Short mmCIF file of C-alpha atoms in Angstrom, two decimals:
data_model
loop_
_atom_site.label_atom_id
_atom_site.label_comp_id
_atom_site.label_asym_id
_atom_site.label_seq_id
_atom_site.Cartn_x
_atom_site.Cartn_y
_atom_site.Cartn_z
CA MET V 1 42.64 127.01 30.15
CA GLN V 2 39.59 124.78 29.63
CA THR V 3 39.50 121.30 31.05
CA GLY V 4 39.75 118.57 28.47
CA THR V 5 41.53 120.86 26.00
CA ARG V 6 45.25 120.50 25.67
CA ILE V 7 47.38 123.08 23.92
CA LEU V 8 50.87 122.17 22.72
CA ASP V 9 52.99 124.70 20.84
CA GLY V 10 49.91 126.74 20.00
CA VAL V 11 48.05 123.74 18.55
CA ASP V 12 44.62 123.03 20.00
CA ASP V 13 43.39 119.43 20.34
CA ASP V 14 40.27 120.26 18.34
CA LEU V 15 39.79 121.83 14.93
CA ARG V 16 37.28 124.67 15.24
CA VAL V 17 34.64 124.59 12.50
CA THR V 18 32.25 127.04 14.15
CA ASP V 19 32.02 128.56 17.61
CA ASP V 20 29.90 125.58 18.73
CA ILE V 21 31.46 122.74 16.70
CA ALA V 22 34.96 121.36 16.87
CA LEU V 23 36.41 118.23 15.27
CA PRO V 24 38.60 116.21 17.65
CA ARG V 25 42.06 115.51 16.26
CA THR V 26 41.71 111.91 17.45
CA GLU V 27 39.17 111.36 14.64
CA LEU V 28 41.63 112.47 11.95
CA GLY V 29 43.62 109.91 10.01
CA TRP V 30 46.89 110.84 8.32
CA ARG V 31 48.86 109.27 5.46
CA PHE V 32 52.13 110.62 4.14
CA SER V 33 53.87 110.00 0.83
CA ARG V 34 56.42 111.57 -1.44
CA SER V 35 55.25 114.65 -3.19
CA GLY V 36 55.83 115.38 -6.85
CA GLY V 37 57.33 118.57 -8.16
CA PRO V 38 60.38 120.58 -7.10
CA GLY V 39 61.97 119.97 -3.76
CA GLY V 40 65.73 120.24 -3.98
CA GLN V 41 67.95 117.63 -2.37
CA SER V 42 65.27 116.26 -0.06
CA VAL V 43 62.73 115.55 -2.81
CA ASN V 44 63.32 111.79 -2.83
CA THR V 45 63.63 111.32 0.92
CA THR V 46 60.86 113.39 2.51
CA ASP V 47 57.26 112.28 2.77
CA SER V 48 55.80 115.77 2.43
CA ARG V 49 52.52 114.93 0.64
CA VAL V 50 49.70 114.68 3.17
CA GLU V 51 46.39 112.87 2.92
CA LEU V 52 43.93 113.73 5.69
CA ARG V 53 41.04 111.32 6.20
CA PHE V 54 37.97 112.16 8.28
CA ASP V 55 35.18 109.63 8.84
CA LEU V 56 32.16 111.87 8.48
CA GLY V 57 29.71 108.99 8.77
CA ALA V 58 31.01 107.82 12.15
CA THR V 59 31.89 111.12 13.84
CA GLN V 60 30.17 112.15 17.04
CA ALA V 61 31.43 115.75 16.78
CA LEU V 62 28.50 116.90 14.64
CA PRO V 63 24.85 116.97 15.71
CA SER V 64 22.72 114.47 13.77
CA GLU V 65 20.92 117.01 11.57
CA LEU V 66 24.20 118.71 10.58
CA LYS V 67 25.81 115.35 9.93
CA GLU V 68 22.92 114.38 7.62
CA ARG V 69 23.24 117.70 5.77
CA ALA V 70 27.01 117.25 5.38
CA LEU V 71 26.65 113.64 4.18
CA LEU V 72 24.07 114.74 1.63
CA ARG V 73 26.10 117.69 0.33
CA LEU V 74 29.46 115.87 0.28
CA GLY V 75 28.09 112.59 -1.07
CA ASN V 76 30.14 112.68 -4.27
CA ARG V 77 33.39 113.33 -2.33
CA LEU V 78 32.93 110.55 0.23
CA VAL V 79 34.15 106.97 -0.04
CA ASP V 80 32.31 104.79 2.51
CA GLY V 81 31.50 107.91 4.55
CA VAL V 82 35.16 109.01 4.69
CA LEU V 83 36.23 112.44 3.42
CA SER V 84 39.76 112.55 2.03
CA ILE V 85 41.75 115.76 1.58
CA VAL V 86 45.18 115.88 -0.06
CA ALA V 87 47.74 118.68 0.33
CA SER V 88 51.09 118.73 -1.42
CA GLU V 89 51.63 122.35 -2.38
CA HIS V 90 54.35 123.02 0.24
CA ARG V 91 57.76 121.44 0.65
CA SER V 92 57.26 120.98 4.38
CA GLN V 93 55.09 118.19 5.75
CA LEU V 94 54.01 120.43 8.63
CA GLN V 95 52.82 123.16 6.26
CA ASN V 96 50.94 120.57 4.21
CA ARG V 97 49.31 119.22 7.38
CA ARG V 98 48.14 122.72 8.31
CA ALA V 99 46.88 123.31 4.75
CA ALA V 100 44.94 120.01 4.83
CA GLU V 101 43.41 120.85 8.22
CA LEU V 102 42.37 124.30 7.01
CA ARG V 103 40.82 122.78 3.88
CA LEU V 104 38.95 120.19 5.97
CA VAL V 105 37.52 122.88 8.25
CA THR V 106 36.45 124.93 5.21
CA VAL V 107 34.79 121.96 3.49
CA ILE V 108 32.94 120.89 6.65
CA ALA V 109 31.84 124.48 7.43
CA GLN V 110 30.40 124.87 3.91
CA ALA V 111 28.71 121.47 4.12
CA ILE V 112 26.94 122.18 7.41
CA ALA V 113 25.98 125.77 6.58
CA PRO V 114 22.23 126.35 6.52
CA PRO V 115 20.66 126.43 3.07
CA PRO V 116 20.22 129.88 1.59
CA ARG V 117 16.85 131.57 1.86
CA PRO V 118 14.67 130.89 -1.17
CA ARG V 119 14.74 133.63 -3.75
CA LYS V 120 11.74 135.91 -3.64
CA ARG V 121 10.39 136.39 -7.14
CA THR V 122 9.92 139.98 -8.18
CA LYS V 123 8.38 141.67 -11.19
CA PRO V 124 10.51 143.87 -13.40
CA SER V 125 9.79 147.57 -13.05
CA LYS V 126 7.77 149.41 -15.68
CA GLY V 127 10.90 151.31 -16.70
CA ALA V 128 12.85 148.07 -17.20
CA ILE V 129 10.03 146.61 -19.34
CA GLU V 130 9.89 149.77 -21.45
CA ARG V 131 13.68 149.81 -21.95
CA ARG V 132 13.66 146.15 -23.02
CA LEU V 133 10.88 146.74 -25.58
CA THR V 134 12.59 149.88 -26.91
CA ASP V 135 15.84 147.95 -27.37
CA LYS V 136 13.96 145.15 -29.14
CA ARG V 137 12.40 147.62 -31.56
CA ARG V 138 15.76 149.28 -32.20
CA THR V 139 17.45 145.91 -32.85
CA GLY V 140 14.65 144.87 -35.21
CA LEU V 141 14.99 148.11 -37.20
CA ARG V 142 18.76 147.69 -37.42
CA LYS V 143 18.37 144.18 -38.80
CA GLN V 144 15.65 145.32 -41.18
CA GLU V 145 17.99 147.99 -42.60
CA ARG V 146 20.61 145.30 -43.33
CA ARG V 147 18.28 143.36 -45.59
CA ARG V 148 18.54 143.56 -49.37
CA PRO V 149 15.99 146.00 -50.76
CA GLU V 150 13.05 144.37 -52.49
CA ASP V 151 11.97 145.55 -55.99
#
């Protein structure tokens, strides 16, 4: 077992985003409320809806260049630098917490991913150009045949 990492009931202290990057659970904020939808007898008594809040602007878990990239890409989802994720699809609060954590890891991983390589422009092949022109001629003839004959 690593030092500084505590494992309780199979739950690691950190949320793994990549092999190198982990979000400490101490930086996560939780809010619970009643969830809408079906729930049986416990629907009005259980706070199963989960809102996970992660302060992306203040975290020290991400290197500065990755944090800048994430802030730029997630700008429309952030409120004062805080990313909020809501999960209420399960009846159990624990399942909703796990779903919210998984969604947070996915969102952060996509936000810090390197940009795709620029597309290399290519010319169409001679065969493709010829097929396109042949199809254009055929379409033009078909439309010409539909016209009313002139006297």
